[in-house]
Tab-separated table of N, CA and C in Angstrom:
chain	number	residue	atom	x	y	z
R	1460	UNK	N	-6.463	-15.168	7.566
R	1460	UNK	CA	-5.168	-15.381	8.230
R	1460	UNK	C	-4.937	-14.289	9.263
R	1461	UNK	N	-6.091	-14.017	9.558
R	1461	UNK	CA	-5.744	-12.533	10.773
R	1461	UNK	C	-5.027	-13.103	12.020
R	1462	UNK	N	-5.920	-14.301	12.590
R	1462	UNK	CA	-5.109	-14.721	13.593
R	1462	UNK	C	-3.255	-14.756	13.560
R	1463	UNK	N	-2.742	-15.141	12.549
R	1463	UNK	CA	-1.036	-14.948	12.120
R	1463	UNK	C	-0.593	-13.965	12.236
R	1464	UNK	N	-1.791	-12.929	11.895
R	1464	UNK	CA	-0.861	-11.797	11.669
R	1464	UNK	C	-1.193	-10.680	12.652
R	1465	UNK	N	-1.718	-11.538	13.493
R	1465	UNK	CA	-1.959	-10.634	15.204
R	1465	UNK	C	-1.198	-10.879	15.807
R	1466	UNK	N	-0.249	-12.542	15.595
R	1466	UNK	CA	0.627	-12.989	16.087
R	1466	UNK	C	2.306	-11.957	15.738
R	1467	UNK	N	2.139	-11.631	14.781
R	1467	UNK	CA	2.965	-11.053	14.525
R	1467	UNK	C	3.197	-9.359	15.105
R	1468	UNK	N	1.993	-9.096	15.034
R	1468	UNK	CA	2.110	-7.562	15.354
R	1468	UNK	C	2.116	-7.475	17.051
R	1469	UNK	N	1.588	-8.648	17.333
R	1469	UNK	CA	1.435	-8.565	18.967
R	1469	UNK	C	2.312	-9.082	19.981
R	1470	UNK	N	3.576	-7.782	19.437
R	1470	UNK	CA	5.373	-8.267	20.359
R	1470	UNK	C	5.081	-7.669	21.668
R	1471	UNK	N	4.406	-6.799	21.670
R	1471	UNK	CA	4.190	-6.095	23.016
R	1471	UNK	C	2.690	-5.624	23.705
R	1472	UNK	N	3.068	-4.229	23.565
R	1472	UNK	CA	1.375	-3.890	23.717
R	1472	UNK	C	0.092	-4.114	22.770
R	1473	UNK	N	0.652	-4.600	21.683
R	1473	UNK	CA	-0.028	-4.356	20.600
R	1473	UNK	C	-1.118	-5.385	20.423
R	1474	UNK	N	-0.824	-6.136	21.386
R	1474	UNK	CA	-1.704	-7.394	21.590
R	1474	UNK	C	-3.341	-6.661	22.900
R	1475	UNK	N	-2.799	-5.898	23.438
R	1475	UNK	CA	-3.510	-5.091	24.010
R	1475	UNK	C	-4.882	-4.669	23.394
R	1476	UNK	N	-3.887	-3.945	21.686
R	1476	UNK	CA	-4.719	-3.198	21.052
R	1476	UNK	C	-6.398	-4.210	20.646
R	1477	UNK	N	-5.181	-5.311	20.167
R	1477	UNK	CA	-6.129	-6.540	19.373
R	1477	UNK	C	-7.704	-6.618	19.659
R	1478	UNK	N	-7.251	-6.928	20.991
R	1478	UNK	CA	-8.359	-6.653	21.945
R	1478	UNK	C	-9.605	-6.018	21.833
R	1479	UNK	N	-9.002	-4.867	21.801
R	1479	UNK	CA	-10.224	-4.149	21.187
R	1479	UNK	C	-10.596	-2.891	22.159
R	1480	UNK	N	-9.673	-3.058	23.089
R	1480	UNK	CA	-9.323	-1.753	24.269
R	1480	UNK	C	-8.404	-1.120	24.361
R	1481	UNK	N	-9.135	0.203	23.805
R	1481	UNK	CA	-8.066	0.767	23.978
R	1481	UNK	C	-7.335	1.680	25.210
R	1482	UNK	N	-8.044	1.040	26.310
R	1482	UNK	CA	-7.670	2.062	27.555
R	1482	UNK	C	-6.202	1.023	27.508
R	1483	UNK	N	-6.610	0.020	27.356
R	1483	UNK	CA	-4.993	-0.911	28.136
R	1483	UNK	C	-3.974	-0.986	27.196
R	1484	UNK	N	-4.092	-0.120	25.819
R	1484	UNK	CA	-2.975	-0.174	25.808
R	1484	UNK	C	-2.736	1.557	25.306
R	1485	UNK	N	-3.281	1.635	25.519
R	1485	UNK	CA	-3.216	3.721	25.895
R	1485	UNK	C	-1.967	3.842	27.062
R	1486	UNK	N	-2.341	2.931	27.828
R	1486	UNK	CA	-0.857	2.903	28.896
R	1486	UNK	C	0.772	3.143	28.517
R	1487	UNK	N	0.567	2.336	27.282
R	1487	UNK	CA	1.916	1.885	26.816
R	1487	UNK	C	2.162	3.165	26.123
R	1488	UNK	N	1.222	3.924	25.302
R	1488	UNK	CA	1.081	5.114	24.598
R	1488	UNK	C	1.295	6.571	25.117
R	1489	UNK	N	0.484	6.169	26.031
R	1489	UNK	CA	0.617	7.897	26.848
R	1489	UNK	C	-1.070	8.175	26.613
R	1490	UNK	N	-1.200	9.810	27.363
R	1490	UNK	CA	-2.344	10.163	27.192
R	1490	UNK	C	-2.604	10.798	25.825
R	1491	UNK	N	-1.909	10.434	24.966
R	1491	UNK	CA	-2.182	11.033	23.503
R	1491	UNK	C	-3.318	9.640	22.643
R	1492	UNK	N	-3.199	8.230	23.369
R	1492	UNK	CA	-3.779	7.276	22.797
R	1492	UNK	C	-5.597	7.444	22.854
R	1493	UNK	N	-5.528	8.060	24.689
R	1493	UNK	CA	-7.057	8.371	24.777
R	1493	UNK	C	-8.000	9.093	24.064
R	1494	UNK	N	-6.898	10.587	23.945
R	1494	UNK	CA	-7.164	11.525	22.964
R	1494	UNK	C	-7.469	11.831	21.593
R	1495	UNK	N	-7.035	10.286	21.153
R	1495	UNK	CA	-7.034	9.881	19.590
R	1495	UNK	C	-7.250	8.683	19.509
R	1496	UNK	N	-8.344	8.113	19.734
R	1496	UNK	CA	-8.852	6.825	19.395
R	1496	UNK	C	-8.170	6.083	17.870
R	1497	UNK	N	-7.610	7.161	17.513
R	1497	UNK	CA	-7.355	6.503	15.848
R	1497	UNK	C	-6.004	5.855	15.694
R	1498	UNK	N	-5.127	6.255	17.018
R	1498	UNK	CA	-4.211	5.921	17.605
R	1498	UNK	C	-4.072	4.115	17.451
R	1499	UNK	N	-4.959	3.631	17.719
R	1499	UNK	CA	-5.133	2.041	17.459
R	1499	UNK	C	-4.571	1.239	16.616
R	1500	UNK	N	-4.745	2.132	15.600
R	1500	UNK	CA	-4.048	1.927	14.407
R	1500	UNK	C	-2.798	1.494	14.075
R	1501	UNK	N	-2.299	3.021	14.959
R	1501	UNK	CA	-0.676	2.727	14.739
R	1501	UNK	C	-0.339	1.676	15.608
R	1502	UNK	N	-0.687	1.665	17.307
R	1502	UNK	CA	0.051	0.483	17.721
R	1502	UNK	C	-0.011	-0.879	17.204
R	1503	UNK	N	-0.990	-1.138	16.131
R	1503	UNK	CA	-0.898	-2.815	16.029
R	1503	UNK	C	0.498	-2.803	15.343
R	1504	UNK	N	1.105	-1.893	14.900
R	1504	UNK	CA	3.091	-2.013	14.754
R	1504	UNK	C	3.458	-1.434	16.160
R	1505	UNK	N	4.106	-2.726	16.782
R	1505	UNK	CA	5.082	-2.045	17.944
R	1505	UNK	C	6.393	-0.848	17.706
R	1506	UNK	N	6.241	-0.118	18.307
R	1506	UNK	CA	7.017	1.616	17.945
R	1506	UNK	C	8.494	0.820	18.429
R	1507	UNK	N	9.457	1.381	18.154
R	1507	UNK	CA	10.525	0.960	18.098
R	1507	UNK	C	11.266	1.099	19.817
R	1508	UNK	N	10.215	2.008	20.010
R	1508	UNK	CA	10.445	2.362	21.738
R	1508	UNK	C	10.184	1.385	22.849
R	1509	UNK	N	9.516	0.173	22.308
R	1509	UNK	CA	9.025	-0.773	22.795
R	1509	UNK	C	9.778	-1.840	22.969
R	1510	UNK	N	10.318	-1.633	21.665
R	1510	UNK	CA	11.780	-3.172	21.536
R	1510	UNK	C	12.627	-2.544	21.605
């Protein structure tokens, strides 16, 4: 059921993440996303800064 629940996490950038790149949605992040690849993680929850 991953597809559902990409749907869900992917309100914003986070659909970016899905992807599997993380330069495009490092954008939405800042330069702390580049710096921390592990960063990925967190955006598949959109940050509250987003909505």
């Amino acid at each position: 059921m991953s597809g559902g629940d990409v749907r869900a996490s992917a309100r914003g950038h986070a659909q970016q993440a899905v992807i599997g790149q993380g330069v495009q949605h490092n954008y939405f992040y800042g330069a702390s996303g580049s710096a921390r690849p592990g960063v990925v993680l967190s955006t598949l929850i959109p940050p509250p800064s987003i909505l």
